[in-house]
Amino acid sequence: MDDNFLKGNRDQSIFDFAPFPMWIYEMESFRFLAVNKEAIRSYGYSEKEFLNMTIRDIRPPEDIPKLERAVNEAISRTELYSESLFRHRKRDGSIIYVQIKSNHITFKGIRAEIVTAIDLTDRYKKTQKIEVQKNYLKVIGKINQLLLKSNDWFQSLTSCFEIVGETIGIDRIYFFENNLKENSTSQRIEWSRENILPQLDNQDLQNIPFSELPLFMEALQKKRYFEAIVKNLPQSATKAILLQQEIKSILVLPLWVNDLFYGFIGFDDCTQEREFSEEEFQLIHVLTSNLGHVIKQLEAFQELSYREAKFKSMIENGKDLIAILDKNGMYNYVSPTSKTVLGIAPDEFIGKNAFDFIHKEDQPRLKQSLAEISKLKYMTIEPYRFIDASGNWRWIRTELSYHLDTPLIEGIVSNTHEVTIEVKKRQIERLSAS
């Protein structure tokens, strides 16, 4: 582009009233030579201020080397047009992400570039948020595998702490176990970065009475989390302990198991004062929730292991159809024998309601039975019609048992066997007798 650019009123109008920020800068000195009205509006500088600045002045200091490399490459490139993504800093200090589109130009005899800056901050932040969420989902998957597939939850939890710590950039994570008889708590597990002093062997963190941690306990005992910038806490013994450990920010989540205050998990940042983001908090909440679930399972394991093995053998090898439903009749589990009994694979039931398969004339009776099972705990439902894979109605009899409060089951167990031949035989006998 030649020297005539911006000399005509038409070119000047196009430049000034373009819907995106535009400017012309000298490639050798980086100084602004001209800016349009949208650049003035978007960046907050006046035209006079711009013309006394260089393009370095609208970049974060740490990005200036990247800018200088880009300009050097622009000087040596042979093609006129180029575009790339950069960070810019407005007059108020806020950072925006912009797509730069530029062309070589000779402006008033000076070798320059004309630049268009398109603000992609919202799009960039959404993309970054999606990437963070994807990463957090992967981390959640790892946590689930470590906690839910291990019998040694102490060792698994230590590994989970390291994964979470590295993901959210925290300095220390720890687990305290409560002694509810003594109303005290003790540190059991800790992960910390190499440059952070560990506190696991600190005897002052063993058998701490709840009364000495009122800032934490008041929230945790109400099933609420505790988050704070330490320097902003009121003077107390708790604050003194945190300052002694050089903690700048802290987040503590309660761990409840079977409606008992089992302990808590804490997260310390010894490097910076921070507020945890929504995504970070969700990841931390998953860790705490899964740990509570694991402990709940392990505490119930010995009591249920024998019955579970017996139940598994029955549902996989028996002739009856075993299923677990929620209180509304939705299938949560169906045994493999469904294929043998009805010709329907177990997966085809999951997420569907039992009444989708039951004859309309029989539904009122079965709905009443389902509503009464919570009080009766056990009942036998006399034969009713259930559709099979071929669209035929089979007569079946079901025994229901209430286990919504039983760990590892948490549903209504139905034990069903086919009685089609028996029912039809009775029907024939009644017709013959009449």
mmCIF file of C-alpha atoms in Angstrom, residues 105-377:
data_model
loop_
_atom_site.group_PDB
_atom_site.id
_atom_site.type_symbol
_atom_site.label_atom_id
_atom_site.label_comp_id
_atom_site.label_asym_id
_atom_site.label_seq_id
_atom_site.Cartn_x
_atom_site.Cartn_y
_atom_site.Cartn_z
ATOM 1 C CA ILE A 105 2.234 -0.207 4.121
ATOM 2 C CA THR A 106 4.308 2.839 3.272
ATOM 3 C CA PHE A 107 2.844 5.720 5.252
ATOM 4 C CA LYS A 108 4.169 9.239 4.702
ATOM 5 C CA GLY A 109 7.376 7.723 3.427
ATOM 6 C CA ILE A 110 7.755 5.462 6.472
ATOM 7 C CA ARG A 111 7.855 1.673 6.332
ATOM 8 C CA ALA A 112 4.868 0.662 8.455
ATOM 9 C CA GLU A 113 2.069 -1.817 9.042
ATOM 10 C CA ILE A 114 -1.641 -1.144 9.165
ATOM 11 C CA VAL A 115 -3.230 -3.281 11.865
ATOM 12 C CA THR A 116 -6.774 -4.415 12.636
ATOM 13 C CA ALA A 117 -7.367 -5.777 16.164
ATOM 14 C CA ILE A 118 -10.409 -8.008 16.703
ATOM 15 C CA ASP A 119 -11.284 -8.576 20.359
ATOM 16 C CA LEU A 120 -11.687 -12.343 20.917
ATOM 17 C CA THR A 121 -11.503 -12.196 24.711
ATOM 18 C CA ASP A 122 -14.916 -13.739 25.369
ATOM 19 C CA ARG A 123 -14.334 -16.489 22.817
ATOM 20 C CA TYR A 124 -10.831 -17.138 24.151
ATOM 21 C CA LYS A 125 -12.037 -17.341 27.769
ATOM 22 C CA LYS A 126 -14.854 -19.701 26.803
ATOM 23 C CA THR A 127 -12.404 -21.890 24.911
ATOM 24 C CA GLN A 128 -9.984 -21.853 27.838
ATOM 25 C CA LYS A 129 -12.801 -22.686 30.234
ATOM 26 C CA ILE A 130 -13.804 -25.628 28.076
ATOM 27 C CA GLU A 131 -10.202 -26.850 28.006
ATOM 28 C CA VAL A 132 -9.953 -26.493 31.795
ATOM 29 C CA GLN A 133 -13.206 -28.397 32.205
ATOM 30 C CA LYS A 134 -11.949 -31.155 29.897
ATOM 31 C CA ASN A 135 -8.761 -31.418 31.925
ATOM 32 C CA TYR A 136 -10.708 -31.463 35.186
ATOM 33 C CA LEU A 137 -12.957 -34.221 33.832
ATOM 34 C CA LYS A 138 -9.853 -36.294 33.105
ATOM 35 C CA VAL A 139 -8.602 -35.624 36.633
ATOM 36 C CA ILE A 140 -11.990 -36.582 38.076
ATOM 37 C CA GLY A 141 -11.771 -39.833 36.117
ATOM 38 C CA LYS A 142 -8.357 -40.558 37.638
ATOM 39 C CA ILE A 143 -9.655 -39.772 41.129
ATOM 40 C CA ASN A 144 -12.617 -42.080 40.627
ATOM 41 C CA GLN A 145 -10.359 -44.901 39.501
ATOM 42 C CA LEU A 146 -7.940 -44.454 42.381
ATOM 43 C CA LEU A 147 -10.542 -44.172 45.115
ATOM 44 C CA LEU A 148 -13.336 -46.407 43.907
ATOM 45 C CA LYS A 149 -11.171 -49.311 42.719
ATOM 46 C CA SER A 150 -8.753 -49.606 45.627
ATOM 47 C CA ASN A 151 -8.999 -51.316 48.987
ATOM 48 C CA ASP A 152 -6.195 -49.158 50.422
ATOM 49 C CA TRP A 153 -7.904 -45.778 50.456
ATOM 50 C CA PHE A 154 -5.123 -44.185 52.542
ATOM 51 C CA GLN A 155 -2.598 -44.817 49.773
ATOM 52 C CA SER A 156 -5.104 -43.911 47.052
ATOM 53 C CA LEU A 157 -5.978 -40.662 48.793
ATOM 54 C CA THR A 158 -2.315 -39.636 48.924
ATOM 55 C CA SER A 159 -2.090 -40.158 45.146
ATOM 56 C CA CYS A 160 -5.317 -38.201 44.644
ATOM 57 C CA PHE A 161 -3.948 -35.320 46.706
ATOM 58 C CA GLU A 162 -0.904 -35.096 44.440
ATOM 59 C CA ILE A 163 -3.030 -35.127 41.269
ATOM 60 C CA VAL A 164 -5.395 -32.446 42.577
ATOM 61 C CA GLY A 165 -2.542 -30.365 43.998
ATOM 62 C CA GLU A 166 -0.707 -30.264 40.690
ATOM 63 C CA THR A 167 -3.921 -29.559 38.762
ATOM 64 C CA ILE A 168 -5.114 -26.555 40.769
ATOM 65 C CA GLY A 169 -1.653 -25.285 41.772
ATOM 66 C CA ILE A 170 -2.082 -25.697 45.516
ATOM 67 C CA ASP A 171 0.820 -26.162 47.969
ATOM 68 C CA ARG A 172 -0.553 -28.550 50.577
ATOM 69 C CA ILE A 173 -3.534 -30.922 50.922
ATOM 70 C CA TYR A 174 -4.339 -32.906 54.067
ATOM 71 C CA PHE A 175 -6.920 -35.149 55.670
ATOM 72 C CA PHE A 176 -7.922 -34.947 59.326
ATOM 73 C CA GLU A 177 -9.878 -37.770 60.973
ATOM 74 C CA ASN A 178 -12.230 -36.962 63.837
ATOM 75 C CA ASN A 179 -12.637 -38.754 67.148
ATOM 76 C CA LEU A 180 -16.273 -37.994 67.908
ATOM 77 C CA LYS A 181 -16.123 -39.573 71.354
ATOM 78 C CA GLU A 182 -13.361 -37.179 72.374
ATOM 79 C CA ASN A 183 -14.530 -34.311 70.134
ATOM 80 C CA SER A 184 -11.031 -34.040 68.704
ATOM 81 C CA THR A 185 -9.320 -34.342 65.339
ATOM 82 C CA SER A 186 -5.915 -35.565 64.089
ATOM 83 C CA GLN A 187 -4.028 -35.249 60.814
ATOM 84 C CA ARG A 188 -3.702 -38.600 59.041
ATOM 85 C CA ILE A 189 -2.589 -37.915 55.455
ATOM 86 C CA GLU A 190 -0.723 -35.060 53.780
ATOM 87 C CA TRP A 191 0.696 -34.118 50.396
ATOM 88 C CA SER A 192 2.824 -31.015 49.916
ATOM 89 C CA ARG A 193 5.133 -29.540 47.303
ATOM 90 C CA GLU A 194 8.877 -30.039 47.666
ATOM 91 C CA ASN A 195 9.493 -26.454 48.768
ATOM 92 C CA ILE A 196 6.712 -26.555 51.399
ATOM 93 C CA LEU A 197 7.434 -27.723 54.927
ATOM 94 C CA PRO A 198 5.377 -30.891 55.652
ATOM 95 C CA GLN A 199 3.226 -30.914 58.782
ATOM 96 C CA LEU A 200 2.394 -34.617 59.002
ATOM 97 C CA ASP A 201 4.832 -35.197 61.865
ATOM 98 C CA ASN A 202 3.716 -32.102 63.715
ATOM 99 C CA GLN A 203 2.462 -33.403 67.058
ATOM 100 C CA ASP A 204 0.516 -30.186 67.579
ATOM 101 C CA LEU A 205 -1.809 -31.404 64.832
ATOM 102 C CA GLN A 206 -2.739 -34.593 66.703
ATOM 103 C CA ASN A 207 -5.761 -34.889 69.002
ATOM 104 C CA ILE A 208 -6.740 -31.240 68.621
ATOM 105 C CA PRO A 209 -9.955 -30.513 70.566
ATOM 106 C CA PHE A 210 -12.741 -29.122 68.404
ATOM 107 C CA SER A 211 -12.932 -26.208 70.817
ATOM 108 C CA GLU A 212 -9.476 -25.032 69.689
ATOM 109 C CA LEU A 213 -10.612 -24.713 66.067
ATOM 110 C CA PRO A 214 -13.826 -22.705 66.356
ATOM 111 C CA LEU A 215 -13.341 -20.909 63.008
ATOM 112 C CA PHE A 216 -13.296 -24.243 61.160
ATOM 113 C CA MET A 217 -15.638 -26.306 63.252
ATOM 114 C CA GLU A 218 -18.550 -23.902 63.341
ATOM 115 C CA ALA A 219 -18.884 -24.173 59.564
ATOM 116 C CA LEU A 220 -17.832 -27.808 59.139
ATOM 117 C CA GLN A 221 -20.227 -29.127 61.784
ATOM 118 C CA LYS A 222 -23.032 -27.433 59.835
ATOM 119 C CA LYS A 223 -21.921 -29.259 56.685
ATOM 120 C CA ARG A 224 -20.525 -26.055 55.181
ATOM 121 C CA TYR A 225 -17.052 -25.405 53.784
ATOM 122 C CA PHE A 226 -14.593 -22.887 55.229
ATOM 123 C CA GLU A 227 -12.596 -20.570 52.937
ATOM 124 C CA ALA A 228 -10.443 -17.604 53.915
ATOM 125 C CA ILE A 229 -7.522 -15.323 53.166
ATOM 126 C CA VAL A 230 -5.555 -15.938 56.370
ATOM 127 C CA LYS A 231 -4.444 -12.356 56.973
ATOM 128 C CA ASN A 232 -8.100 -11.265 56.977
ATOM 129 C CA LEU A 233 -9.109 -13.679 59.745
ATOM 130 C CA PRO A 234 -9.800 -12.291 63.222
ATOM 131 C CA GLN A 235 -7.074 -12.796 65.803
ATOM 132 C CA SER A 236 -7.324 -16.304 67.243
ATOM 133 C CA ALA A 237 -5.319 -19.431 68.054
ATOM 134 C CA THR A 238 -6.392 -20.842 64.681
ATOM 135 C CA LYS A 239 -5.023 -17.846 62.800
ATOM 136 C CA ALA A 240 -1.749 -18.100 64.747
ATOM 137 C CA ILE A 241 -1.370 -21.765 63.713
ATOM 138 C CA LEU A 242 -2.039 -20.934 60.051
ATOM 139 C CA LEU A 243 0.414 -18.031 60.030
ATOM 140 C CA GLN A 244 3.043 -20.200 61.687
ATOM 141 C CA GLN A 245 2.702 -22.618 58.769
ATOM 142 C CA GLU A 246 2.999 -19.671 56.320
ATOM 143 C CA ILE A 247 -0.462 -20.296 54.884
ATOM 144 C CA LYS A 248 -1.869 -17.409 52.851
ATOM 145 C CA SER A 249 -5.163 -18.949 51.672
ATOM 146 C CA ILE A 250 -7.117 -21.919 52.965
ATOM 147 C CA LEU A 251 -10.118 -24.001 51.975
ATOM 148 C CA VAL A 252 -11.532 -26.761 54.200
ATOM 149 C CA LEU A 253 -14.373 -29.133 53.304
ATOM 150 C CA PRO A 254 -16.152 -31.400 55.806
ATOM 151 C CA LEU A 255 -16.275 -35.151 55.313
ATOM 152 C CA TRP A 256 -19.546 -36.704 56.419
ATOM 153 C CA VAL A 257 -20.124 -40.464 56.378
ATOM 154 C CA ASN A 258 -23.477 -42.003 57.319
ATOM 155 C CA ASP A 259 -24.532 -38.616 58.701
ATOM 156 C CA LEU A 260 -21.507 -38.530 61.038
ATOM 157 C CA PHE A 261 -18.832 -35.813 60.959
ATOM 158 C CA TYR A 262 -15.974 -38.149 59.989
ATOM 159 C CA GLY A 263 -13.258 -35.536 59.339
ATOM 160 C CA PHE A 264 -12.218 -32.884 56.850
ATOM 161 C CA ILE A 265 -9.921 -32.202 53.893
ATOM 162 C CA GLY A 266 -7.935 -28.966 53.761
ATOM 163 C CA PHE A 267 -6.197 -27.093 50.944
ATOM 164 C CA ASP A 268 -3.426 -24.573 51.712
ATOM 165 C CA ASP A 269 -1.859 -22.031 49.386
ATOM 166 C CA CYS A 270 1.405 -20.841 50.894
ATOM 167 C CA THR A 271 2.404 -18.855 47.802
ATOM 168 C CA GLN A 272 -0.439 -16.464 47.054
ATOM 169 C CA GLU A 273 -3.717 -15.120 48.327
ATOM 170 C CA ARG A 274 -6.438 -16.645 46.221
ATOM 171 C CA GLU A 275 -10.107 -17.411 45.865
ATOM 172 C CA PHE A 276 -10.863 -20.828 44.470
ATOM 173 C CA SER A 277 -12.644 -20.845 41.114
ATOM 174 C CA GLU A 278 -15.909 -22.625 40.488
ATOM 175 C CA GLU A 279 -14.121 -25.316 38.456
ATOM 176 C CA GLU A 280 -11.513 -25.853 41.192
ATOM 177 C CA PHE A 281 -14.196 -26.080 43.841
ATOM 178 C CA GLN A 282 -16.113 -28.669 41.808
ATOM 179 C CA LEU A 283 -12.975 -30.803 41.497
ATOM 180 C CA ILE A 284 -12.311 -30.534 45.245
ATOM 181 C CA HIS A 285 -15.942 -31.360 45.999
ATOM 182 C CA VAL A 286 -15.706 -34.504 43.843
ATOM 183 C CA LEU A 287 -12.626 -35.611 45.787
ATOM 184 C CA THR A 288 -14.367 -35.094 49.142
ATOM 185 C CA SER A 289 -17.634 -36.696 48.037
ATOM 186 C CA ASN A 290 -15.908 -39.736 46.565
ATOM 187 C CA LEU A 291 -13.801 -40.211 49.673
ATOM 188 C CA GLY A 292 -16.923 -40.155 51.830
ATOM 189 C CA HIS A 293 -18.493 -42.701 49.506
ATOM 190 C CA VAL A 294 -15.423 -44.945 49.678
ATOM 191 C CA ILE A 295 -15.294 -44.864 53.476
ATOM 192 C CA LYS A 296 -19.001 -45.585 53.614
ATOM 193 C CA GLN A 297 -18.499 -48.579 51.344
ATOM 194 C CA LEU A 298 -15.535 -49.939 53.265
ATOM 195 C CA GLU A 299 -17.301 -49.668 56.599
ATOM 196 C CA ALA A 300 -20.211 -51.653 55.197
ATOM 197 C CA PHE A 301 -18.020 -54.120 53.296
ATOM 198 C CA GLN A 302 -17.534 -56.806 55.938
ATOM 199 C CA GLU A 303 -21.195 -56.817 56.856
ATOM 200 C CA LEU A 304 -22.354 -57.095 53.259
ATOM 201 C CA SER A 305 -19.611 -59.121 51.559
ATOM 202 C CA TYR A 306 -21.186 -62.519 52.200
ATOM 203 C CA ARG A 307 -24.675 -61.397 51.202
ATOM 204 C CA GLU A 308 -23.265 -59.653 48.132
ATOM 205 C CA ALA A 309 -21.477 -62.799 46.955
ATOM 206 C CA LYS A 310 -24.605 -64.865 47.513
ATOM 207 C CA PHE A 311 -26.744 -62.276 45.763
ATOM 208 C CA LYS A 312 -24.350 -62.086 42.801
ATOM 209 C CA SER A 313 -24.346 -65.842 42.380
ATOM 210 C CA MET A 314 -28.119 -65.912 42.503
ATOM 211 C CA ILE A 315 -28.695 -63.180 39.921
ATOM 212 C CA GLU A 316 -26.076 -64.427 37.456
ATOM 213 C CA ASN A 317 -26.721 -68.153 37.660
ATOM 214 C CA GLY A 318 -30.377 -68.420 38.658
ATOM 215 C CA LYS A 319 -33.441 -68.684 36.473
ATOM 216 C CA ASP A 320 -35.212 -65.718 38.006
ATOM 217 C CA LEU A 321 -34.945 -62.155 36.764
ATOM 218 C CA ILE A 322 -33.382 -59.904 39.409
ATOM 219 C CA ALA A 323 -33.611 -56.129 39.134
ATOM 220 C CA ILE A 324 -33.046 -53.060 41.303
ATOM 221 C CA LEU A 325 -35.471 -50.157 40.915
ATOM 222 C CA ASP A 326 -35.721 -46.743 42.499
ATOM 223 C CA LYS A 327 -38.823 -45.603 44.384
ATOM 224 C CA ASN A 328 -40.472 -44.484 41.126
ATOM 225 C CA GLY A 329 -39.913 -47.780 39.311
ATOM 226 C CA MET A 330 -36.885 -46.717 37.247
ATOM 227 C CA TYR A 331 -34.427 -49.531 36.537
ATOM 228 C CA ASN A 332 -30.959 -49.071 38.090
ATOM 229 C CA TYR A 333 -29.819 -52.654 37.554
ATOM 230 C CA VAL A 334 -31.101 -55.705 35.663
ATOM 231 C CA SER A 335 -29.503 -59.162 35.829
ATOM 232 C CA PRO A 336 -28.185 -60.942 32.716
ATOM 233 C CA THR A 337 -31.034 -63.476 33.001
ATOM 234 C CA SER A 338 -33.360 -60.879 31.433
ATOM 235 C CA LYS A 339 -32.093 -62.089 28.058
ATOM 236 C CA THR A 340 -33.098 -65.656 28.879
ATOM 237 C CA VAL A 341 -36.427 -64.854 30.519
ATOM 238 C CA LEU A 342 -37.706 -62.088 28.223
ATOM 239 C CA GLY A 343 -35.276 -61.921 25.319
ATOM 240 C CA ILE A 344 -34.343 -58.367 26.325
ATOM 241 C CA ALA A 345 -30.721 -57.398 27.098
ATOM 242 C CA PRO A 346 -30.152 -55.843 30.551
ATOM 243 C CA ASP A 347 -28.861 -52.555 29.076
ATOM 244 C CA GLU A 348 -32.208 -51.970 27.337
ATOM 245 C CA PHE A 349 -33.920 -51.626 30.716
ATOM 246 C CA ILE A 350 -31.507 -49.137 32.311
ATOM 247 C CA GLY A 351 -32.919 -45.602 32.484
ATOM 248 C CA LYS A 352 -36.443 -46.842 31.679
ATOM 249 C CA ASN A 353 -39.449 -47.304 33.932
ATOM 250 C CA ALA A 354 -40.845 -50.730 34.719
ATOM 251 C CA PHE A 355 -44.352 -49.503 33.909
ATOM 252 C CA ASP A 356 -43.251 -48.971 30.282
ATOM 253 C CA PHE A 357 -43.257 -52.790 29.973
ATOM 254 C CA ILE A 358 -46.365 -53.619 32.063
ATOM 255 C CA HIS A 359 -49.856 -54.036 30.617
ATOM 256 C CA LYS A 360 -52.025 -50.955 31.172
ATOM 257 C CA GLU A 361 -54.759 -52.983 32.898
ATOM 258 C CA ASP A 362 -52.252 -54.225 35.478
ATOM 259 C CA GLN A 363 -50.484 -50.913 36.128
ATOM 260 C CA PRO A 364 -52.823 -49.477 38.824
ATOM 261 C CA ARG A 365 -52.391 -52.572 40.990
ATOM 262 C CA LEU A 366 -48.605 -52.543 40.657
ATOM 263 C CA LYS A 367 -48.315 -48.806 41.282
ATOM 264 C CA GLN A 368 -50.202 -49.273 44.539
ATOM 265 C CA SER A 369 -47.817 -52.095 45.512
ATOM 266 C CA LEU A 370 -44.776 -49.943 44.749
ATOM 267 C CA ALA A 371 -46.187 -47.152 46.924
ATOM 268 C CA GLU A 372 -46.732 -49.566 49.849
ATOM 269 C CA ILE A 373 -43.347 -51.318 49.747
ATOM 270 C CA SER A 374 -41.607 -48.701 51.918
ATOM 271 C CA LYS A 375 -43.956 -49.566 54.793
ATOM 272 C CA LEU A 376 -44.331 -53.315 54.247
ATOM 273 C CA LYS A 377 -40.630 -53.877 53.339
#
